[in-house]
Every structure is written in structure tokens, then in C-alpha cells.
């Protein structure tokens, strides 16, 4: 039986930030796509915030839109 993952942000009382690129990369796959809630184990509140912050970081060129070839 699969166990439910605990939200990383709720557990540590954190909020996702666009400036923390190393933390945001943990929630992206090798193709620079945002991981789903089921794969990452993040709650719906923080998944919405996480996707917003990743998109903001991409717009500011902190994170890539596409992977390096």
C-alpha cells in the first residue's frame, strides 16, 4: 500500500520563493517541467504557489524554460 507523502513546505513551515532556485529545482524534472502533486508530494495550496514561483523565476531567467541540450 502506498503511503501519502507529507508536504515539504507545511512540514518545515516554509513558503516557496522564486529566489531559491535550488529548492525550486527539486520540484522540476530533468526536462525542466513542473512535477505534479502526486509525484512531488506537495499539498494543493503549496503546489499552486510553487508553480507560480517557478514561472516567475523562469521569467526572470533564474530557471530555464527548456533543458540544456
Coordinates of N, CA and C in Angstrom, one line a residue:
X1 N 0.8 -1.2 0.0 CA 0.0 0.0 0.0 C 0.9 1.2 0.0
X2 N 0.6 2.2 -0.9 CA 1.4 3.4 -1.0 C 1.1 4.3 0.2
X3 N 2.1 5.0 0.7 CA 1.9 5.9 1.8 C 1.8 7.3 1.2
X4 N 1.0 8.2 1.9 CA 0.9 9.5 1.4 C 2.1 10.4 1.8
X5 N 2.6 11.1 0.9 CA 3.8 12.0 1.2 C 3.3 13.2 1.9
X6 N 4.2 13.7 2.8 CA 3.9 14.9 3.6 C 4.5 16.1 2.8
X7 N 3.7 17.2 2.8 CA 4.1 18.4 2.1 C 5.4 18.9 2.7
X8 N 6.4 19.2 1.9 CA 7.7 19.7 2.3 C 7.6 21.1 3.0
X9 N 6.7 21.9 2.4 CA 6.6 23.3 2.9 C 5.8 23.4 4.2
X10 N 4.7 22.5 4.3 CA 3.9 22.5 5.5 C 4.7 21.9 6.7
X11 N 5.5 20.9 6.4 CA 6.3 20.3 7.4 C 7.3 21.2 8.0
X12 N 8.0 22.0 7.2 CA 9.0 22.9 7.6 C 8.6 24.3 7.8
X13 N 7.3 24.6 7.7 CA 6.8 26.0 7.9 C 7.5 26.9 6.9
X14 N 7.6 26.6 5.6 CA 8.2 27.4 4.6 C 7.2 27.8 3.6
X15 N 7.6 28.8 2.8 CA 6.8 29.2 1.6 C 7.8 29.2 0.4
X16 N 7.3 28.7 -0.7 CA 8.2 28.7 -1.9 C 8.6 30.1 -2.3
X17 N 9.8 30.3 -2.7 CA 10.3 31.6 -3.2 C 11.0 31.5 -4.5
X18 N 10.8 32.5 -5.4 CA 11.4 32.4 -6.7 C 12.9 32.6 -6.7
X19 N 13.4 33.2 -5.6 CA 14.9 33.4 -5.5 C 15.6 32.2 -5.1
X20 N 15.0 31.2 -4.5 CA 15.6 30.0 -4.1 C 15.6 28.9 -5.2
X21 N 16.5 29.1 -6.2 CA 16.5 28.2 -7.4 C 16.8 26.8 -7.0
X22 N 17.6 26.5 -6.1 CA 18.0 25.1 -5.8 C 16.8 24.4 -5.2
X23 N 16.0 25.0 -4.4 CA 14.8 24.4 -3.8 C 13.7 24.2 -4.9
X24 N 13.6 25.1 -5.8 CA 12.6 25.0 -6.9 C 13.0 23.9 -7.8
X25 N 14.3 23.7 -8.1 CA 14.7 22.6 -9.0 C 14.3 21.2 -8.5
X26 N 14.2 21.1 -7.2 CA 13.7 19.8 -6.6 C 12.3 19.4 -7.1
X27 N 11.5 20.4 -7.4 CA 10.2 20.1 -7.8 C 10.0 20.2 -9.4
X28 N 11.1 20.1 -10.1 CA 11.1 20.1 -11.5 C 11.8 18.8 -12.0
X29 N 11.4 18.2 -13.1 CA 12.0 17.0 -13.6 C 13.2 17.4 -14.5
X30 N 13.8 16.4 -15.1 CA 15.0 16.7 -15.9 C 14.7 17.4 -17.2
X31 N 13.5 17.5 -17.6 CA 13.1 18.2 -18.8 C 12.6 19.7 -18.5
X32 N 12.9 20.1 -17.2 CA 12.6 21.4 -16.8 C 11.1 21.7 -16.7
X33 N 10.3 20.6 -16.5 CA 8.9 20.7 -16.3 C 8.5 20.6 -14.8
X34 N 7.4 21.3 -14.4 CA 7.0 21.3 -13.1 C 6.4 19.9 -12.7
X35 N 6.8 19.3 -11.6 CA 6.3 18.0 -11.2 C 4.9 18.1 -10.7
X36 N 4.1 17.0 -10.9 CA 2.8 17.0 -10.4 C 2.7 16.9 -8.9
X37 N 1.6 17.1 -8.3 CA 1.4 17.0 -6.9 C 1.6 15.6 -6.4
X38 N 1.1 14.6 -7.2 CA 1.3 13.2 -6.8 C 2.7 12.8 -6.7
X39 N 3.5 13.3 -7.7 CA 4.9 12.9 -7.7 C 5.7 13.6 -6.6
X40 N 5.5 14.9 -6.5 CA 6.3 15.7 -5.5 C 5.8 15.6 -4.1
X41 N 4.5 15.3 -3.9 CA 4.0 15.2 -2.5 C 3.7 16.5 -1.8
X42 N 3.5 17.5 -2.6 CA 3.2 18.9 -2.1 C 1.6 19.0 -2.0
X43 N 1.2 19.7 -1.0 CA -0.3 20.0 -0.9 C -0.7 20.9 -2.0
X44 N -2.0 21.0 -2.2 CA -2.6 21.8 -3.3 C -2.3 23.3 -3.1
X45 N -2.3 23.8 -1.9 CA -2.0 25.2 -1.6 C -0.6 25.6 -2.1
X46 N 0.4 24.7 -1.7 CA 1.8 25.0 -2.0 C 2.1 24.6 -3.4
X47 N 1.4 23.7 -4.0 CA 1.6 23.4 -5.5 C 1.2 24.6 -6.3
X48 N 0.2 25.3 -6.0 CA -0.2 26.5 -6.7 C 0.9 27.6 -6.6
X49 N 1.3 27.7 -5.3 CA 2.3 28.8 -5.0 C 3.7 28.4 -5.7
X50 N 4.0 27.1 -5.7 CA 5.2 26.6 -6.3 C 5.2 26.8 -7.8
X51 N 4.1 26.5 -8.5 CA 4.1 26.7 -9.9 C 4.2 28.2 -10.2
X52 N 3.5 29.0 -9.4 CA 3.6 30.5 -9.7 C 5.1 31.0 -9.5
X53 N 5.8 30.5 -8.5 CA 7.1 31.0 -8.2 C 8.1 30.4 -9.3
X54 N 7.9 29.2 -9.7 CA 8.7 28.6 -10.8 C 8.6 29.5 -12.1
X55 N 7.3 29.8 -12.4 CA 7.1 30.6 -13.6 C 7.7 32.0 -13.5
X56 N 7.6 32.6 -12.3 CA 8.2 33.9 -12.0 C 9.7 33.8 -12.2
X57 N 10.3 32.7 -11.6 CA 11.8 32.6 -11.8 C 12.2 32.3 -13.2
X58 N 11.4 31.6 -14.0 CA 11.7 31.4 -15.4 C 11.6 32.8 -16.2
X59 N 10.7 33.6 -15.8 CA 10.5 34.9 -16.5 C 11.7 35.8 -16.2
X60 N 12.3 35.7 -15.0 CA 13.4 36.5 -14.6 C 14.8 35.8 -15.0
X61 N 14.7 34.7 -15.7 CA 15.9 34.0 -16.2 C 16.7 33.4 -15.0
X62 N 16.1 33.0 -13.9 CA 16.7 32.3 -12.8 C 16.7 30.8 -13.1
X63 N 15.6 30.4 -13.7 CA 15.4 29.0 -14.0 C 15.2 28.9 -15.6
X64 N 15.6 27.8 -16.2 CA 15.4 27.6 -17.6 C 14.0 27.3 -18.0
X65 N 13.6 27.7 -19.2 CA 12.3 27.2 -19.7 C 12.4 25.8 -20.3
X66 N 13.6 25.5 -20.9 CA 13.9 24.2 -21.5 C 15.2 23.7 -21.0
X67 N 15.4 22.4 -21.0 CA 16.6 21.8 -20.5 C 17.8 22.1 -21.5
X68 N 19.0 22.1 -21.0 CA 20.2 22.3 -21.8 C 20.4 21.1 -22.6
X69 N 20.7 21.2 -23.9 CA 20.9 20.0 -24.8 C 22.3 19.6 -24.7

